[in-house]
Coordinates of C-alpha atoms in Angstrom, one line a residue:
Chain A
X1 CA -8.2 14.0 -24.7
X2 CA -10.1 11.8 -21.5
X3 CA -9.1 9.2 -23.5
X4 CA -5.4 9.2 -24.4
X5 CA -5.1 9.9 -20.2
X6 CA -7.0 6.8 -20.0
X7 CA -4.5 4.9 -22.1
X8 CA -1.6 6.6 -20.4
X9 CA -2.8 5.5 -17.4
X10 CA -3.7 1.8 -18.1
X11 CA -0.4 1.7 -19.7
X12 CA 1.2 2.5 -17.0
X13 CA -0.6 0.2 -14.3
X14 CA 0.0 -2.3 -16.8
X15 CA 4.1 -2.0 -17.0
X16 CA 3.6 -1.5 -13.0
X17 CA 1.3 -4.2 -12.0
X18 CA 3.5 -6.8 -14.5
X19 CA 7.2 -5.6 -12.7
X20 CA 6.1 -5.8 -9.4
X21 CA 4.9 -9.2 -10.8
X22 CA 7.8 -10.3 -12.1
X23 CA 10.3 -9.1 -8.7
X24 CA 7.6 -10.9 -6.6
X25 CA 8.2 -14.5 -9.0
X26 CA 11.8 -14.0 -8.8
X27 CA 11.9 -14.0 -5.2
X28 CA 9.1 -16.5 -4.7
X29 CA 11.6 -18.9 -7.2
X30 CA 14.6 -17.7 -5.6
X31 CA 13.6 -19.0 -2.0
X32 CA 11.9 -22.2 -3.1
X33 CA 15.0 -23.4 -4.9
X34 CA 17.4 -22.0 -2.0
X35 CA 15.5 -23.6 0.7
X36 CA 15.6 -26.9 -1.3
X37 CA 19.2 -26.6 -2.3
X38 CA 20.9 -25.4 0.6
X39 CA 18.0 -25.0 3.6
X40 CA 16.3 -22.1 4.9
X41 CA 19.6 -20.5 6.7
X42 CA 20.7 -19.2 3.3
X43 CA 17.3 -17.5 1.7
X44 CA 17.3 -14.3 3.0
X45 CA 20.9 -14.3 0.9
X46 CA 19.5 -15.3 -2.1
X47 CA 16.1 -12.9 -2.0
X48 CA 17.5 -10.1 -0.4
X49 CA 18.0 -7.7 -4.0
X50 CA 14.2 -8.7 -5.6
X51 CA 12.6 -8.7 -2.2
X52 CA 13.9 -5.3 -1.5
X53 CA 12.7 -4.0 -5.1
X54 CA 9.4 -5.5 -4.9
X55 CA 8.5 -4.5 -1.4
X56 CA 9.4 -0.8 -1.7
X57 CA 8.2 -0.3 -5.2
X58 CA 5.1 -1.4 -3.4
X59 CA 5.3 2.3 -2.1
X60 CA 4.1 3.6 -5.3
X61 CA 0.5 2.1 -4.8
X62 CA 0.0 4.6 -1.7
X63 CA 0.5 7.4 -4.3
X64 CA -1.5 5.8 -6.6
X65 CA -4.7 5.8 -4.2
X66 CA -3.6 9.3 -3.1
X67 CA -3.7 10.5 -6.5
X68 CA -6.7 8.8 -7.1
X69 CA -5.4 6.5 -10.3
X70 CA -6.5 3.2 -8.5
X71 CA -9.9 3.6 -6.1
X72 CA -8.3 1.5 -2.9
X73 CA -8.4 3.4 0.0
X74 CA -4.9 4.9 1.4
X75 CA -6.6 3.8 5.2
X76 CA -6.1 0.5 3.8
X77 CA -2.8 0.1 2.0
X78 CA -1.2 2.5 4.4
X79 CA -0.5 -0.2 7.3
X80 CA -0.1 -3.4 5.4
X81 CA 3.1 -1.3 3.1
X82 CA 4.0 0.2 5.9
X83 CA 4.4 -2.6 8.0
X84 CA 6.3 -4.4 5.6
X85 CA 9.0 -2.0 4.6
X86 CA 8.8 -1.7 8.3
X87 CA 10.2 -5.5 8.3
X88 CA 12.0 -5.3 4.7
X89 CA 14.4 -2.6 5.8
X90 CA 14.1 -1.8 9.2
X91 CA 14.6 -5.5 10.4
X92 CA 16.0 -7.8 8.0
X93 CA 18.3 -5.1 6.7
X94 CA 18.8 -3.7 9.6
X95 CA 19.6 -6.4 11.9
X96 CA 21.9 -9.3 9.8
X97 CA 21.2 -12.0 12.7
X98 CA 17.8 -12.4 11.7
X99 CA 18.6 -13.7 8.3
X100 CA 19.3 -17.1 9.3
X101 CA 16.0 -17.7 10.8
X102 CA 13.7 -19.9 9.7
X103 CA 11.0 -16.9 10.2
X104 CA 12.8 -15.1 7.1
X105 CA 11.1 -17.9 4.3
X106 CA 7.8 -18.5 6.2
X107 CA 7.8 -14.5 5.9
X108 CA 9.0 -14.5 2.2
X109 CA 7.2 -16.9 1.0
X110 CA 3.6 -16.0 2.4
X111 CA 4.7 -12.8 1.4
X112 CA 5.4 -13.6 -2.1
X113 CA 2.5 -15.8 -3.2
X114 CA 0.2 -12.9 -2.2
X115 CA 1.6 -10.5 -4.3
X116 CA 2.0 -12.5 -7.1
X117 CA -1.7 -13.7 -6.6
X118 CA -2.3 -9.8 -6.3
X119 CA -0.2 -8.2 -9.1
X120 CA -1.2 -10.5 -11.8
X121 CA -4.6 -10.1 -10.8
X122 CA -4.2 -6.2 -11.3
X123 CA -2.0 -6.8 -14.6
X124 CA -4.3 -8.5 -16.4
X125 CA -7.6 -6.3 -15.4
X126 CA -5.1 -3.4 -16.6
X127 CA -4.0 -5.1 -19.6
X128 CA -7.0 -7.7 -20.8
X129 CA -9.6 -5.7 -19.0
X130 CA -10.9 -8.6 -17.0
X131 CA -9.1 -11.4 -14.7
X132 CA -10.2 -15.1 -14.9
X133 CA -12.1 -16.5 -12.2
X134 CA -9.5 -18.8 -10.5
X135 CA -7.4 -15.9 -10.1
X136 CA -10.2 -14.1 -8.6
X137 CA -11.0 -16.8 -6.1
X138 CA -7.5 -17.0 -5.1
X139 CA -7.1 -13.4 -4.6
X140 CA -10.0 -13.4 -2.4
X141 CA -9.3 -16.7 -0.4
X142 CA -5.4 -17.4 -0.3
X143 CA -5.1 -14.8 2.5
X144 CA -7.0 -17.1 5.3
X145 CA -3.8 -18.9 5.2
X146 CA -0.9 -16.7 4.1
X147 CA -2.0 -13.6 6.2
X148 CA -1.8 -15.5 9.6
X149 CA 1.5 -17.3 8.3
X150 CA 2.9 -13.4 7.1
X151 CA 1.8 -12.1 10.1
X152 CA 2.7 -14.0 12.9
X153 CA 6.4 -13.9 10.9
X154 CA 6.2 -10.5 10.6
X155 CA 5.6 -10.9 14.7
X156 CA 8.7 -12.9 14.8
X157 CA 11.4 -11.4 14.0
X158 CA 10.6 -8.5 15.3
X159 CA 10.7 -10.4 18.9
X160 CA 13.8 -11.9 17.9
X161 CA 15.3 -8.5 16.6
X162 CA 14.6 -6.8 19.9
X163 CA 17.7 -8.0 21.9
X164 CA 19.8 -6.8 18.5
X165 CA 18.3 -3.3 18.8
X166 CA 19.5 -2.9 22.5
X167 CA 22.7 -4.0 22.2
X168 CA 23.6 -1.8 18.9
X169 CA 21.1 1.0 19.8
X170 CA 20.8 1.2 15.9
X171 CA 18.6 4.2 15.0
X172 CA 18.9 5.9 18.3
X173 CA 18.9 9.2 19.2
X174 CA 19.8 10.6 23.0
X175 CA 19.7 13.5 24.9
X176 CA 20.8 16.0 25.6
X177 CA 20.4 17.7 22.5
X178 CA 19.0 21.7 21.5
X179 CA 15.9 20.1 20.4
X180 CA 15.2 18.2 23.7
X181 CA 14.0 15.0 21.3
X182 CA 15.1 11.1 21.9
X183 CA 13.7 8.0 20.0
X184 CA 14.8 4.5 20.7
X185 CA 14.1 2.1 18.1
X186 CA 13.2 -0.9 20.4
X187 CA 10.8 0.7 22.2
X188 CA 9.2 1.9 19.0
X189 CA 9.9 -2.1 17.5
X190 CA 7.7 -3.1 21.1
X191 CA 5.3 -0.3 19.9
X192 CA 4.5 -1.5 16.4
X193 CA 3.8 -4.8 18.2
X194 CA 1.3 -3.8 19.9
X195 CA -0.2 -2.0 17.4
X196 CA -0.5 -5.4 15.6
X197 CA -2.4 -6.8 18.7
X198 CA -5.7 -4.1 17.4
X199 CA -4.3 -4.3 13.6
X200 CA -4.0 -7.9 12.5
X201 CA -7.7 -9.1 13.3
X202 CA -8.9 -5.7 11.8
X203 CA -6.9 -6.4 8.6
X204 CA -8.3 -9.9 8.3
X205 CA -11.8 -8.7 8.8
X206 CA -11.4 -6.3 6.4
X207 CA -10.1 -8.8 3.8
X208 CA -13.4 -10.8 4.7
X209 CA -15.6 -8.3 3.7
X210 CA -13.8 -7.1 0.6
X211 CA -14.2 -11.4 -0.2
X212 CA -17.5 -11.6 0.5
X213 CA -18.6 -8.3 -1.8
X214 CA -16.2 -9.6 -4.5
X215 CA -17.4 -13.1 -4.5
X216 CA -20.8 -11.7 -4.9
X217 CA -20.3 -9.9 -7.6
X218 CA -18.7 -12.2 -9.5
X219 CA -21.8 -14.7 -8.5
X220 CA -24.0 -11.8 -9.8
X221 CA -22.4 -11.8 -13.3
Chain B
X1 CA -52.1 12.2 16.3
X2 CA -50.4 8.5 15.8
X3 CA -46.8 8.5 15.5
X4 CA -45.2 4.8 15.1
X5 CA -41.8 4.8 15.9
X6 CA -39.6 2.4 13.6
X7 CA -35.6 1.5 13.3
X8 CA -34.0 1.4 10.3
X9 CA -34.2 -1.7 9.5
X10 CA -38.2 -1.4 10.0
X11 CA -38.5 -3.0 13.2
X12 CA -41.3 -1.4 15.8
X13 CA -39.2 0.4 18.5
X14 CA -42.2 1.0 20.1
X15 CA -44.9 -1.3 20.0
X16 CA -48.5 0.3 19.2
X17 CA -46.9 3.4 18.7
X18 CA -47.6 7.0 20.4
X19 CA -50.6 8.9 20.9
X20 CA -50.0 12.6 21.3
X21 CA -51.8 15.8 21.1
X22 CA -52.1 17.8 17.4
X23 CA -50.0 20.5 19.3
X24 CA -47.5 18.2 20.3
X25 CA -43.7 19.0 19.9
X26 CA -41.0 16.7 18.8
X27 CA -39.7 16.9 22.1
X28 CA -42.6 15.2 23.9
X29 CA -42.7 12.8 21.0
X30 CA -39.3 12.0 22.8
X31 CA -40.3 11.9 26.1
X32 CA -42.8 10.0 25.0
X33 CA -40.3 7.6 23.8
X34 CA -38.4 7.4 26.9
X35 CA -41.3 6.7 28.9
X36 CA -42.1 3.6 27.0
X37 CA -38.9 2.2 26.3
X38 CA -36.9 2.7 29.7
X39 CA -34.0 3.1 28.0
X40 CA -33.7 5.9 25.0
X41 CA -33.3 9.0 27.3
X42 CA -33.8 12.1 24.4
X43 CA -30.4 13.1 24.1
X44 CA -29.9 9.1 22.8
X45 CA -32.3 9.5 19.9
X46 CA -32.0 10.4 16.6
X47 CA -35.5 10.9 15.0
X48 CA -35.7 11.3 11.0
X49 CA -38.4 11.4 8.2
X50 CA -38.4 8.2 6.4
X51 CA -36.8 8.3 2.7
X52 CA -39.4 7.9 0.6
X53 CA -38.9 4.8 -1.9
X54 CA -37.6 5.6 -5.2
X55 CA -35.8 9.1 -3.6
X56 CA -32.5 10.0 -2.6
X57 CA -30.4 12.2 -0.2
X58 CA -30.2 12.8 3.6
X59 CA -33.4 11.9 5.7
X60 CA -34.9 14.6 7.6
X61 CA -33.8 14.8 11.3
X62 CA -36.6 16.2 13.5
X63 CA -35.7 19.5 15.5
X64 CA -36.4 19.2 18.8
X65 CA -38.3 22.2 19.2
X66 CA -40.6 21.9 16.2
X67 CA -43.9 21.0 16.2
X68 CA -44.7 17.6 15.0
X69 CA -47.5 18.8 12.5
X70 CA -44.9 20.3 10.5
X71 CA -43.6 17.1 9.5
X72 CA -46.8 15.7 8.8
X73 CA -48.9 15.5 5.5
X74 CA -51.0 17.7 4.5
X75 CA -54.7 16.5 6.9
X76 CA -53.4 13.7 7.8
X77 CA -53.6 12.3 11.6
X78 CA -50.5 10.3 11.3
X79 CA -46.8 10.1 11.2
X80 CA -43.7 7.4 11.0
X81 CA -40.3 8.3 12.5
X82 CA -37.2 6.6 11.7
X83 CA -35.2 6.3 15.3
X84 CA -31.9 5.4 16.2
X85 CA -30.1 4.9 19.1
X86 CA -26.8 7.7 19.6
X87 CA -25.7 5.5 22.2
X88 CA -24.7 6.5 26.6
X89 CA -24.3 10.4 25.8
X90 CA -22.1 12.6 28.5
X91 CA -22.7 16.4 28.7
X92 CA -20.1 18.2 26.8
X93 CA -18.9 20.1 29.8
X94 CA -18.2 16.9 31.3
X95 CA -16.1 15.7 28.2
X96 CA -13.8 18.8 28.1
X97 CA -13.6 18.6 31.7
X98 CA -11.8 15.0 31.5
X99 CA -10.1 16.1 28.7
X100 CA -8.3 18.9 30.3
X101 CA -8.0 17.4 33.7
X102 CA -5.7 15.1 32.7
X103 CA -2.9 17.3 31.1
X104 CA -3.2 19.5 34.1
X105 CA -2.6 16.8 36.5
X106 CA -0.1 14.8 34.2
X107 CA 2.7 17.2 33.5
X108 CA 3.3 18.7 37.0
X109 CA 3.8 14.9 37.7
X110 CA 6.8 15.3 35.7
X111 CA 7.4 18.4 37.3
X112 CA 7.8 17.6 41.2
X113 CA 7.6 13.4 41.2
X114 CA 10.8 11.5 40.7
X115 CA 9.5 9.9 37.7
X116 CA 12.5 9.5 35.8
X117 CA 14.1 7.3 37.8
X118 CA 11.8 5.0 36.5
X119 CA 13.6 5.6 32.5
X120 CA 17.0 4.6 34.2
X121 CA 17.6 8.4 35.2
X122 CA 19.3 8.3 38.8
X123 CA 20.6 12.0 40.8
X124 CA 19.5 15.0 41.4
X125 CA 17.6 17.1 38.5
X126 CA 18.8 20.6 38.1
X127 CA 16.0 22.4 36.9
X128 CA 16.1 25.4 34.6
X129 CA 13.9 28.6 35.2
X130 CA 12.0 27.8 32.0
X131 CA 10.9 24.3 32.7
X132 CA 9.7 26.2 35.9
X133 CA 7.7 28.8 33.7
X134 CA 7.1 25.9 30.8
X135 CA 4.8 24.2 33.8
X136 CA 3.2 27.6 34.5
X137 CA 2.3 28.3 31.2
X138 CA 0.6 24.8 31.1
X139 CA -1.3 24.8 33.7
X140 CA -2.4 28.3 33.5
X141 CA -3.7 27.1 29.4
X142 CA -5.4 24.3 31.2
X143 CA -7.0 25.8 34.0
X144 CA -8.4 28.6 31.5
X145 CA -9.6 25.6 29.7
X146 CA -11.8 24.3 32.1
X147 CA -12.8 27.3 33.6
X148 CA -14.0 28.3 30.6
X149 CA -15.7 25.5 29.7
X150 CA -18.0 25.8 33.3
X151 CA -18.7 29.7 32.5
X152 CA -17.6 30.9 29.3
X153 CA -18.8 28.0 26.9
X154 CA -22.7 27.4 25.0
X155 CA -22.6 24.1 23.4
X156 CA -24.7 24.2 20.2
X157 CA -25.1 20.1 20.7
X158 CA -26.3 19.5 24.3
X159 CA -24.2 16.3 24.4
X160 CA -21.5 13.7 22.7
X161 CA -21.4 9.9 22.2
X162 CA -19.4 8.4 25.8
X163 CA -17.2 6.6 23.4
X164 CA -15.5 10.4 22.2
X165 CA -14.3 10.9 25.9
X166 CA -12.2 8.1 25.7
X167 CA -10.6 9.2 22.3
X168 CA -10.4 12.9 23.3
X169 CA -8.5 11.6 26.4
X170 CA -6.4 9.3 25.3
X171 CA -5.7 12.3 22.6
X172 CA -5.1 15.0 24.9
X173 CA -3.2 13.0 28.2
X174 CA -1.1 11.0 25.8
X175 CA 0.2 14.1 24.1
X176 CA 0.0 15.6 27.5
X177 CA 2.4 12.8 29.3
X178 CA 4.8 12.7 25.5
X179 CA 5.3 17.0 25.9
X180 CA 6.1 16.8 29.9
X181 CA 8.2 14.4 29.7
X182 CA 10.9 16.2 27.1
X183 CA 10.1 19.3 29.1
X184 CA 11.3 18.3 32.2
X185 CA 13.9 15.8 31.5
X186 CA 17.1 15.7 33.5
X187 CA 19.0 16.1 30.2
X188 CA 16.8 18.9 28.9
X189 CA 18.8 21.6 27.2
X190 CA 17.1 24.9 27.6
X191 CA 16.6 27.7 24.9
X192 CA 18.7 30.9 25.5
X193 CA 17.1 33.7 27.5
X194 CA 15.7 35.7 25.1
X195 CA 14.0 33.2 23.2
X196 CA 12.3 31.6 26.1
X197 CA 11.3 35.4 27.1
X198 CA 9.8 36.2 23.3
X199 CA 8.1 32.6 23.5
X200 CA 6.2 33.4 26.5
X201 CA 5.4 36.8 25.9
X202 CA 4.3 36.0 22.4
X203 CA 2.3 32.7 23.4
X204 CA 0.4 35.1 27.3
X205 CA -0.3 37.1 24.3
X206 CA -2.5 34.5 22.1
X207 CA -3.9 33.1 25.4
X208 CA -5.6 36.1 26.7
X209 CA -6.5 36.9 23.0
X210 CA -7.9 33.3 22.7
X211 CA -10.1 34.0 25.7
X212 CA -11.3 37.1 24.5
X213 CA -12.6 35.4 21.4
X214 CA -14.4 32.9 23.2
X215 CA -16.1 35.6 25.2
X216 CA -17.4 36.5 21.1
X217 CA -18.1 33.1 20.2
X218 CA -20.0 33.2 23.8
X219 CA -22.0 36.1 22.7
X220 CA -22.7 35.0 19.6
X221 CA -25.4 32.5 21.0
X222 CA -28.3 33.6 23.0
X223 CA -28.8 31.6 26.5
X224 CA -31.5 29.5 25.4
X225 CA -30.2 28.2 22.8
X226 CA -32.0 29.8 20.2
X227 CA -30.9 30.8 16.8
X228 CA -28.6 29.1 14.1
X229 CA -25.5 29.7 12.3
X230 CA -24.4 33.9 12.9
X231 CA -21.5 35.9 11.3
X232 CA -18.8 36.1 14.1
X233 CA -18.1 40.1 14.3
X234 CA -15.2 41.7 16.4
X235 CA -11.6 41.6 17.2
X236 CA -9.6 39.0 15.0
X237 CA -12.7 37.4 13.8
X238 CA -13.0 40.3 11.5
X239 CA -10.1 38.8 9.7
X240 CA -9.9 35.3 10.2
X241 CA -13.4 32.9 10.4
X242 CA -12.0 31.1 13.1
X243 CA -10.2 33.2 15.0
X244 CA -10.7 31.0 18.4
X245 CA -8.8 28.4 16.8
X246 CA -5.4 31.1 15.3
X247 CA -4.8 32.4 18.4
X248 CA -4.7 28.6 19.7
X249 CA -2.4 27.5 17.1
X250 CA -0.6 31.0 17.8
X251 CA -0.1 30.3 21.8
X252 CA 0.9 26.6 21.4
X253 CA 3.6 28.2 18.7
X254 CA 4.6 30.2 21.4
X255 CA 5.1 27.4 24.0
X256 CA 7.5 25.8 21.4
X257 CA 9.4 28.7 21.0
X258 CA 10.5 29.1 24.5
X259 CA 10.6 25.1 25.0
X260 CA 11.9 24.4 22.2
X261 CA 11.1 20.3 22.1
X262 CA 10.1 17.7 19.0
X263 CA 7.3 17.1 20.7
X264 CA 5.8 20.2 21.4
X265 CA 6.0 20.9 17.7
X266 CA 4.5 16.9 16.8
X267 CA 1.5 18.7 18.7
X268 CA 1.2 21.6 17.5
X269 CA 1.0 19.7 13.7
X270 CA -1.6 17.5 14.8
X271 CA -3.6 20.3 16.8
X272 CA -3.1 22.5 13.7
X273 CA -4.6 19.9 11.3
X274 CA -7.4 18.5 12.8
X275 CA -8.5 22.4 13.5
X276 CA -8.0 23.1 10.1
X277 CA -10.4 20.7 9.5
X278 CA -12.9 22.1 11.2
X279 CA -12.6 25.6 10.4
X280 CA -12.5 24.9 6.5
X281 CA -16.0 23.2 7.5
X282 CA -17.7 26.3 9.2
X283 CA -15.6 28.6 7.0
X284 CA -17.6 26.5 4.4
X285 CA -20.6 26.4 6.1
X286 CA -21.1 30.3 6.6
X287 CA -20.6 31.1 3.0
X288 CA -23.1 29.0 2.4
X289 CA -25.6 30.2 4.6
X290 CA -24.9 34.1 3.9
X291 CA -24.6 34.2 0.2
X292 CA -25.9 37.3 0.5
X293 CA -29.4 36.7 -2.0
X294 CA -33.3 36.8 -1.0
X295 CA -32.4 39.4 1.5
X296 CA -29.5 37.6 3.6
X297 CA -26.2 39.1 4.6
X298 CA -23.0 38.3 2.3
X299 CA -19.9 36.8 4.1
X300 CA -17.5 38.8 4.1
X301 CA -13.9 37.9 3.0
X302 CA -11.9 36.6 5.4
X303 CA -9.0 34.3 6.0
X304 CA -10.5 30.6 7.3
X305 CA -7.9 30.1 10.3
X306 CA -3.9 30.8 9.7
X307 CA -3.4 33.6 7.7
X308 CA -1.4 34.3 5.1
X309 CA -1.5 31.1 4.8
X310 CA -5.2 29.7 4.6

């Protein structure tokens, strides 16, 4: 019986891992090949759809720690998900003048190589039971570049949103009201960025442990 | 007796060691410690057994009060602590009295001061009879807070690490500032009449029944110090384990009702939770310790903090 659940379940991270995969490619192609063809005001057009299916199916891995299928902690995943369908919806969907910037395919692309570094990784653990060692080595070393490019994009257009969420006051709420609440999304934007100041360089570190035990290991073996 | 006094990672804390009587106590082994070093006042240390190689599970921690013999071999003259440093400790009393200072001082700020004209609110402020009696209720639940943390309160731990006061206060003025400043907003829509009067009445209530359980908990531990883990008897606790912390919940439930703001109810979530936690823990921890064999009292059946609920 334990091991028909086992199946089920490396099934199922398999199909997962390999979808997420796949979106991540598409818009990893999609924005090369845009910003080559027609220049980086006209990616966000062409990656909007996979971006936006990739980064929110992302969601599922929170409930995947919560339920315990995979062992990486929620404390972890939480914040890096969050943030980004923080960005994927709450900014670039929300606010169209930010697609044109040039922030939107540094963003995409660090964004995108990660993940696809990342999912295939996972896939073929799920599916082959082990991942070669370049693709481990890139896993745990691709990030000293592509987390202070994704970041500091990240950091970007949400300065550059700011002025946008003033003038529309998109996703705000006033009094008076019979619940006495009010939330204003730039000040909550401003928020986030702060929290980035404390979060960023404790993400990294974090990421420079998990290398340094992973590396290990694999030197172990 | 010779007691060498080693860190962790096997380093001499302090060098030679300590001589100390056969009678001694860990508590002059302590002393002794703070003598030498300068630095490691008692309530800093944290004194265990070494794990012995090959063996697992939690190290030892040396009671205070106990003699030093007891953790000794069998005849033999000497023993090896494990210390580590707690870091700067502050009396508890002195963390709950920062911790409540600042929510009594902070929201009548938002009260009387002008402050609003600082979010882009210009004019008079009409005030409404219940933010006047919102502001009572607060500062009564504060100044009970601290009072009874001066005369009502034993601490079973004598003090906490200083780096807790600064997350307990940023905890407790933050959510302090967030509440007042809904509460007394110039746009602040009040609740009708009724409501704010069951709200109140409901929430008194659950203070003065909160303060009577503390006067239990109080009782519960002798002055010295003395004694472990006891069955709470009396009043609510009779039903529910933690009764301290319902009737908290309860009065906070009924500051919402008559306030009637998002944030009010954010806190009450958040106070709710992470007092959950720590009643499941001694709700846990007494059925444990009275599982009523080798002559020890049973627990008896009760809800853990929020009944019918939990």
């Amino acid at each position: 019986m334990t091991g028909v659940g086992s199946a089920v379940r490396r099934l199922y991270l398999s199909v997962y891992n390999w979808a997420v995969f796949f979106g991540w490619a598409q818009v990893l192609y999609y924005a090369v090949t845009t910003l080559l063809e027609s220049g980086h005001e006209a990616v966000y057009a062409a990656v909007e759809r996979p971006l936006q299916f990739a980064q929110t199916a992302a969601f599922l891995e929170i409930l995947h720690g919560l339920v315990g299928l995979v062992r990486s902690p929620v404390s972890a995943t939480l914040p890096q998900i969050g943030s980004r369908l923080f960005l994927t919806w709450g900014i670039l969907w929300s606010f169209p003048e930010t697609h044109s910037h040039i922030l939107v395919t540094s963003l995409v692309i660090s964004w995108s190589i990660t993940e696809i570094i990342r999912y295939s990784f996972f896939g073929m653990k799920e599916t082959f039971g082990f991942a070669p060692s370049w693709l481990l080595w890139l896993r745990y070393s691709t990030f000293m570049v592509l987390y202070p490019t994704g970041i500091s994009s990240e950091v970007g257009l949400i300065y550059i949103a700011l002025p946008y969420m003033k003038a529309t006051e998109k996703y705000c709420l006033r009094m008076p009201n019979k619940w006495n609440f009010s939330f204003d999304f730039s000040y909550a934007s401003i928020l986030s960025l702060a929290v980035y100041v404390p979060g960023s360089p404790h993400m990294f570190t974090y990421m420079l442990a998990q290398r340094k035990k992973a590396l290990a290991k694999a030197k172990a073996a | 007796m010779k007691v060498s006094v080693v860190s962790r990672s096997g380093r001499e804390v302090v060098r030679g060691g300590v001589e100390l009587k056969d009678s001694a106590k860990v508590a002059d082994l302590q002393d002794a410690i703070y003598a030498k070093t300068k630095k490691y006042y008692p309530a800093r240390q944290r004194l265990t057994l070494p794990i012995q190689p090959g063996k697992s599970g939690k190290p030892v921690v040396l009671s205070a009060k106990a003699s030093l013999s007891e953790y000794c071999e069998k005849g033999s003259g000497s023993l090896t602590v494990v210390f580590k440093d707690l870091g700067p400790q502050v009396f508890y009393s002195t963390l709950f009295f920062f911790e409540y200072l600042g929510p009594l001082l902070i929201y009548p700020m938002f009260y009387y001061l002008p402050v609003y004209k600082y979010f882009g609110y210009e004019g008079e402020r009409v005030m409404h009879p219940v933010q006047t009696y919102a502001m009572y209720y607060w500062c009564f639940h504060y100044f009970k807070r601290i009072m009874e943390t001066f005369f009502v309160h034993r601490f079973s731990h004598a003090t906490s690490p200083v780096s807790n006061v600064f997350r307990n206060c940023a905890y407790y003025w933050t959510f302090g500032a967030y509440i007042a400043y809904y509460c007394n907003h110039p746009l602040y829509t009040p609740v009708s009449e009724l409501q704010m009067k069951i709200g109140f009445g409901f929430g008194i209530l659950c203070q003065i029944a909160n303060f009577y359980c503390h006067i239990l908990l109080r009782n519960l531990r002798s002055p010295s110090g003395n004694g472990g883990y006891q069955i709470p008897r009396g009043f609510l606790f009779n039903i529910v384990t933690c009764a301290n912390y319902t009737t908290e919940i309860y009065q906070w439930l009924g500051f919402n009702i008559a306030t009637q703001t998002v944030a009010g109810y954010i806190f009450l979530v958040v106070a709710a939770s992470i007092m959950t936690n720590w009643a499941l823990g001694k709700h846990r921890r007494l059925k444990k310790l009275f599982d009523g064999k080798e002559g020890r009292p049973k627990y008896p059946r009760r809800w853990v903090i929020l009944p019918p609920f939990l």
